[in-house]
mmCIF file of C-alpha atoms in Angstrom:
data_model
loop_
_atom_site.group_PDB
_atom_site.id
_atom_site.type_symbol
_atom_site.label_atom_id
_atom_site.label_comp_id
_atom_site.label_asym_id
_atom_site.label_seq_id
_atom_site.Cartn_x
_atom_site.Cartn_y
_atom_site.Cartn_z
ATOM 1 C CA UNK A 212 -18.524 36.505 -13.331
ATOM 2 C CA UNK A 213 -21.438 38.680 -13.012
ATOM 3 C CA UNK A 214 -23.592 36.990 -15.441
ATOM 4 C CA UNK A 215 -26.980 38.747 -17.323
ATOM 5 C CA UNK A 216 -29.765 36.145 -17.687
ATOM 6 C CA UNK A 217 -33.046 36.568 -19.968
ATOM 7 C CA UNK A 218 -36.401 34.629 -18.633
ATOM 8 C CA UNK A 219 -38.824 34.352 -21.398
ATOM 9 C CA UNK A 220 -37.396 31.658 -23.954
ATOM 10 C CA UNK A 221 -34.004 31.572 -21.943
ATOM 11 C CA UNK A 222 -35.218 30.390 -18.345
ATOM 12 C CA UNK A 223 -38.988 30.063 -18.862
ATOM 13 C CA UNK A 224 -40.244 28.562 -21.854
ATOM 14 C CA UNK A 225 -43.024 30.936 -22.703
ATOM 15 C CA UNK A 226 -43.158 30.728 -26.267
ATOM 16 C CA UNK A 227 -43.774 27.178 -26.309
ATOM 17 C CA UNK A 228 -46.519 27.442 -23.674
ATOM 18 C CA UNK A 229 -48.118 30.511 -25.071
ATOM 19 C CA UNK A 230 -48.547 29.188 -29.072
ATOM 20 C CA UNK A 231 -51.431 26.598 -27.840
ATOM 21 C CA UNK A 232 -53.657 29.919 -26.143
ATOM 22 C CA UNK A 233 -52.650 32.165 -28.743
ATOM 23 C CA UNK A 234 -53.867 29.858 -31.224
ATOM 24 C CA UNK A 235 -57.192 29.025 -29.638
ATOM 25 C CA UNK A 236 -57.711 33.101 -29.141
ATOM 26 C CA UNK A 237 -57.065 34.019 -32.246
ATOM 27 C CA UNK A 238 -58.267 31.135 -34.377
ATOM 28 C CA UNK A 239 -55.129 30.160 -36.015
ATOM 29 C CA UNK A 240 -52.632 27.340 -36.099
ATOM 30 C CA UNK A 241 -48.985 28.696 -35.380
ATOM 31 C CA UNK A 242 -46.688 25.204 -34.692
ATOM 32 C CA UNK A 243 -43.543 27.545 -34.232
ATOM 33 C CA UNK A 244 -42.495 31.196 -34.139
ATOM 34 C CA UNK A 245 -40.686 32.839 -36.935
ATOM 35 C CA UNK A 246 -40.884 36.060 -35.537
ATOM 36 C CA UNK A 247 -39.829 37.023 -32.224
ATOM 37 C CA UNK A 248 -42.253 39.621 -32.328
ATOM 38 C CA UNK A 249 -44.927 37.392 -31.802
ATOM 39 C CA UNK A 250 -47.898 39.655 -32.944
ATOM 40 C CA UNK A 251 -46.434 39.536 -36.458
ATOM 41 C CA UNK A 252 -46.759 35.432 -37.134
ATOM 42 C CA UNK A 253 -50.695 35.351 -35.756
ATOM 43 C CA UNK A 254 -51.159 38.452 -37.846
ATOM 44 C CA UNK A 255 -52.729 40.946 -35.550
ATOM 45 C CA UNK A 256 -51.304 44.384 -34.479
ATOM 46 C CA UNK A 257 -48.559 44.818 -31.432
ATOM 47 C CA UNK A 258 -51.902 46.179 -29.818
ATOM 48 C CA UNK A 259 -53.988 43.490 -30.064
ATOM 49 C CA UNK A 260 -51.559 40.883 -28.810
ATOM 50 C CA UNK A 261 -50.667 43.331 -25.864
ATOM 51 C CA UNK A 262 -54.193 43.790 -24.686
ATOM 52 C CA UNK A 263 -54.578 39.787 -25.009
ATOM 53 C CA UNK A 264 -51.361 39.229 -22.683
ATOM 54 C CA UNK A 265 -52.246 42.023 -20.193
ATOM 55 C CA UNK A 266 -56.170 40.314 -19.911
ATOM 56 C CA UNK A 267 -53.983 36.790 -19.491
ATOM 57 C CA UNK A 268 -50.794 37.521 -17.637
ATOM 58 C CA UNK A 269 -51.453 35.599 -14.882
ATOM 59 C CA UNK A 270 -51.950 32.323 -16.722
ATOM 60 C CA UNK A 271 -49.736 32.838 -19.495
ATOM 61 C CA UNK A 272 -46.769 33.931 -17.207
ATOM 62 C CA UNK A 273 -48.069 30.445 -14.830
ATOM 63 C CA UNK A 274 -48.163 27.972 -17.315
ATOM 64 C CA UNK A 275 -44.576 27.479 -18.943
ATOM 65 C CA UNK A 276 -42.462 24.523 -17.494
ATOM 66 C CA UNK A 277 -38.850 25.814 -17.552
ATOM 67 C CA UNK A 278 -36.547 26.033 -20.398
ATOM 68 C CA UNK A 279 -34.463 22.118 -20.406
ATOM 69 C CA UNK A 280 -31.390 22.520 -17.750
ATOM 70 C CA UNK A 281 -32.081 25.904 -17.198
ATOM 71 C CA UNK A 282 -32.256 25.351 -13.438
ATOM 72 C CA UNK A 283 -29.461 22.831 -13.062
ATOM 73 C CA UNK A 284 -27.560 25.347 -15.158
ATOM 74 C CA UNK A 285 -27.988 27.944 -13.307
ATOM 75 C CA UNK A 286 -27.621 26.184 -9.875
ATOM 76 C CA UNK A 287 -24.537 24.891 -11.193
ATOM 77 C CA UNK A 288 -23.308 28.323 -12.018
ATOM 78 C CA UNK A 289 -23.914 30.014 -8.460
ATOM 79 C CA UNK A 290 -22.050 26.646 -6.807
ATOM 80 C CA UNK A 291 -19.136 27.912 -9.653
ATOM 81 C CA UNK A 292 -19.397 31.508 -7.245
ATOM 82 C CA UNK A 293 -21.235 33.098 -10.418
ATOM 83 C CA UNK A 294 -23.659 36.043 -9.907
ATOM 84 C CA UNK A 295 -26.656 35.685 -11.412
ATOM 85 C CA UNK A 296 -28.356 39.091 -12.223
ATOM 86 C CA UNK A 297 -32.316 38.586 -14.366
ATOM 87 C CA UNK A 298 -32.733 40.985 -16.626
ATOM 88 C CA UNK A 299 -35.984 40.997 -18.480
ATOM 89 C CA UNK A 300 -38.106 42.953 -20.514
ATOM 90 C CA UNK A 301 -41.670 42.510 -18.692
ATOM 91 C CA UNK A 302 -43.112 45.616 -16.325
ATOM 92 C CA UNK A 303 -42.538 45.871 -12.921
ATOM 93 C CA UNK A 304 -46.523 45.051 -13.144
ATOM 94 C CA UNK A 305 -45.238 41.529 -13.646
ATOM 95 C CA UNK A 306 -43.515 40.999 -11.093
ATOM 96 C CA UNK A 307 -45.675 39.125 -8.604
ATOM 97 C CA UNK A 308 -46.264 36.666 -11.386
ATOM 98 C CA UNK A 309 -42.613 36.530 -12.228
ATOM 99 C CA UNK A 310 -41.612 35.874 -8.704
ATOM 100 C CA UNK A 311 -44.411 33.035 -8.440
ATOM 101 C CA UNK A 312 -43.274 31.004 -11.091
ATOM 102 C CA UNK A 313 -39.334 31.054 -10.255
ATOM 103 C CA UNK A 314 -40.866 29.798 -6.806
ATOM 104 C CA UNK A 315 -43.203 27.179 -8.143
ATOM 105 C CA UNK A 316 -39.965 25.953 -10.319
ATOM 106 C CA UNK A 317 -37.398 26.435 -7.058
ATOM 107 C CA UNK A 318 -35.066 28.618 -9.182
ATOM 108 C CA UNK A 319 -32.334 30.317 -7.459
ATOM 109 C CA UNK A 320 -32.915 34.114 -7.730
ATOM 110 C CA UNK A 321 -32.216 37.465 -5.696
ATOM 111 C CA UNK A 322 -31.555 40.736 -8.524
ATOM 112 C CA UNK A 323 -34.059 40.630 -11.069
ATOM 113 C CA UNK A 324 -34.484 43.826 -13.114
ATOM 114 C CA UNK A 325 -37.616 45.009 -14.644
ATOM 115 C CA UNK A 326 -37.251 46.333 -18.529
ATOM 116 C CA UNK A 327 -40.703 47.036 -19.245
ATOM 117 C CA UNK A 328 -39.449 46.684 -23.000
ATOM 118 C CA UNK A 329 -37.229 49.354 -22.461
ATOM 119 C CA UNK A 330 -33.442 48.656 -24.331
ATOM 120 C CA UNK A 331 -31.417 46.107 -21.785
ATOM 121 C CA UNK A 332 -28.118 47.477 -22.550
ATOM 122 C CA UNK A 333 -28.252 50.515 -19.914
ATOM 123 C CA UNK A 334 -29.962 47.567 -17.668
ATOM 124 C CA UNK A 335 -26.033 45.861 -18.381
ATOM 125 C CA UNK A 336 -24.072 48.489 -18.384
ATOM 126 C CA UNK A 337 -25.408 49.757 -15.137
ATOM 127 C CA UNK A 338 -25.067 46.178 -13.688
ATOM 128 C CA UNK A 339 -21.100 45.843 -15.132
ATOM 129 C CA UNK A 340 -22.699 42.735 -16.558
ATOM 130 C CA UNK A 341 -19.598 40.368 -18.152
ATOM 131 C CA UNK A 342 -21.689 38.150 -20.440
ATOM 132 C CA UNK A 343 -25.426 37.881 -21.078
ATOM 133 C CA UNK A 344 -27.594 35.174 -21.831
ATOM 134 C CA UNK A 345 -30.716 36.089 -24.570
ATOM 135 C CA UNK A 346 -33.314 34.511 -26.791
ATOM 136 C CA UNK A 347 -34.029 37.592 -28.673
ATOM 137 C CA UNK A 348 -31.422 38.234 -32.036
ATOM 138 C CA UNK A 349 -31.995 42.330 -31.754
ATOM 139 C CA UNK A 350 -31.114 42.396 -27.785
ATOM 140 C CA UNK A 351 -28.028 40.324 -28.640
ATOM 141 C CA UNK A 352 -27.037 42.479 -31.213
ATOM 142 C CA UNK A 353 -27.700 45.726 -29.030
ATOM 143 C CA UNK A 354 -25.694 44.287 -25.861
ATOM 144 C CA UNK A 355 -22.685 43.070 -28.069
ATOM 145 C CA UNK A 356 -22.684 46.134 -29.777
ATOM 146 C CA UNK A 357 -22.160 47.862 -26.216
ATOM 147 C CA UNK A 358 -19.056 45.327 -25.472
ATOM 148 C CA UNK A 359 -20.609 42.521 -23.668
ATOM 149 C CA UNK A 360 -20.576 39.036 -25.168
ATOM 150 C CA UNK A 361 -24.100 37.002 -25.143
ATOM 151 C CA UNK A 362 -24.455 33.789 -25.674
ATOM 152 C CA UNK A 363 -27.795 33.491 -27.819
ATOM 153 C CA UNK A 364 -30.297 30.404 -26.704
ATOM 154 C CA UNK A 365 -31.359 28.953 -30.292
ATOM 155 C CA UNK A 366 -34.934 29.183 -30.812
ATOM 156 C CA UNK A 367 -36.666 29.267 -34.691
ATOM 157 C CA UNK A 368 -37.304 33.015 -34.033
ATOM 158 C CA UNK A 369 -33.757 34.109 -33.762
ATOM 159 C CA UNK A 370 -32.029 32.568 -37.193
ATOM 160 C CA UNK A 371 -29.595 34.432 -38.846
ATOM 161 C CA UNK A 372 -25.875 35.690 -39.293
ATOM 162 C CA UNK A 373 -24.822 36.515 -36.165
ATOM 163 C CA UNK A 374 -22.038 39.723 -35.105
ATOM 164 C CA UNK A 375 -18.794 39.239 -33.269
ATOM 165 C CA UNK A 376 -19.990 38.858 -29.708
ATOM 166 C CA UNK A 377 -22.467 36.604 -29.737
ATOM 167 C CA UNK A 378 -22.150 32.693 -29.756
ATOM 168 C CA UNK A 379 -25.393 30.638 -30.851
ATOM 169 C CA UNK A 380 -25.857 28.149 -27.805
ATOM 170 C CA UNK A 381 -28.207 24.926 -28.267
ATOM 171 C CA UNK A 382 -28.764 24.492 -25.041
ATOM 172 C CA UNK A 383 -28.092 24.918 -21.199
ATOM 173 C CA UNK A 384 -25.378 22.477 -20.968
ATOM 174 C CA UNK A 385 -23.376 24.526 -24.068
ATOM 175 C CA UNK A 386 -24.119 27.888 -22.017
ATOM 176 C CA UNK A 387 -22.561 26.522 -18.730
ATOM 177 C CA UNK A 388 -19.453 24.966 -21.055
ATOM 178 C CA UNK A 389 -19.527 28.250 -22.578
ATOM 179 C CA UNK A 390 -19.265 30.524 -19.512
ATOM 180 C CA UNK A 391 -16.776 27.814 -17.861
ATOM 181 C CA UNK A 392 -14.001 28.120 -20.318
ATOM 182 C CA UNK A 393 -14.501 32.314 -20.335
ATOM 183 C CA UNK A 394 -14.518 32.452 -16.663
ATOM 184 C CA UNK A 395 -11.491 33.006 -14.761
ATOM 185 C CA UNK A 396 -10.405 30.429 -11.943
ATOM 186 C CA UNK A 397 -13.804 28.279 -13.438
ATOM 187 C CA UNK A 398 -13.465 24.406 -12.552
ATOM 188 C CA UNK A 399 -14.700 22.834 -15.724
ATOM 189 C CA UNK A 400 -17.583 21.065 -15.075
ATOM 190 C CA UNK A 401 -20.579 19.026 -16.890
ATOM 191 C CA UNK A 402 -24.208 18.981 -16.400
#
């Protein structure tokens, strides 16, 4: 399978890293995001919180460990002959710092695509992408919508009903069971 992957909250666990210097900048004590949109929980405009990550991006896009069995997950889905195809929304400004951290981690990648915030779907559709993996409820909504089924990473920012398309996964392990029994010719396999 050809097989759409997030990074930030699916593969690198930015949100976790970021609440401690988001805090300290803006004076506040945030323990967990309800909000996706992160600018909305510390209370300060989209602007504001852009201008702080665009001052920052080198540390804040540094300092997240990876997301638990995201890169034994993914190793163990190229070994299955899986494609794996990145798909996130940071700028193609980013991408020196994206490419340092998969490095620094040793995660397997060769296609990553560039959003910029721009909507992911044309990014799947383009690719022929057969499932996605996401973090963020409205992309998941927006790819299923479009006829590809994601398998949604829970996080406290992304509670609620979910459409027909998308399965709520707890954790790496789940996605890799997940994609196993939906892949054709797929060994089943556990982490």
């Amino acid at each position: 399978m050809r097989i759409g992957v997030d990074i930030d909250g699916v593969v690198s666990d930015s949100y976790k890293a970021w609440l401690g210097k988001l805090n300290r900048h803006f004076g506040t004590n945030i323990l967990e995001l309800k909000n996706y949109d992160m600018h909305l929980d510390f209370g300060v405009s989209w602007e504001e919180m852009g201008k702080y990550f665009e001052d920052n991006v080198a540390t804040l896009f540094d300092i997240p460990d990876p997301v638990a069995g995201a890169k034994e997950g993914i190793e163990r889905l190229l070994r299955q002959g899986h494609e794996v195809v990145y798909v996130t929304a940071r700028s193609l400004d980013e991408e020196v710092h994206t490419l340092r951290w998969l490095k620094k981690h040793k995660i397997p990648h060769e296609q990553i695509l560039f959003t910029g915030f721009q909507s992911k779907v044309d990014y799947v559709l383009q690719w022929q992408l057969e499932i996605f993996l996401e973090d963020f409820l409205g992309n998941a909504q927006a790819i299923s919508e479009a006829g590809v089924p994601v398998l949604l990473l829970d996080a406290s920012y992304n509670q609620g009903e979910l459409s027909s398309g998308i399965i709520r996964c707890q954790d790496w392990q789940e996605i890799v069971r997940e994609i196993g029994r939906r892949a054709p010719y797929s060994r089943s396999v556990t982490m």
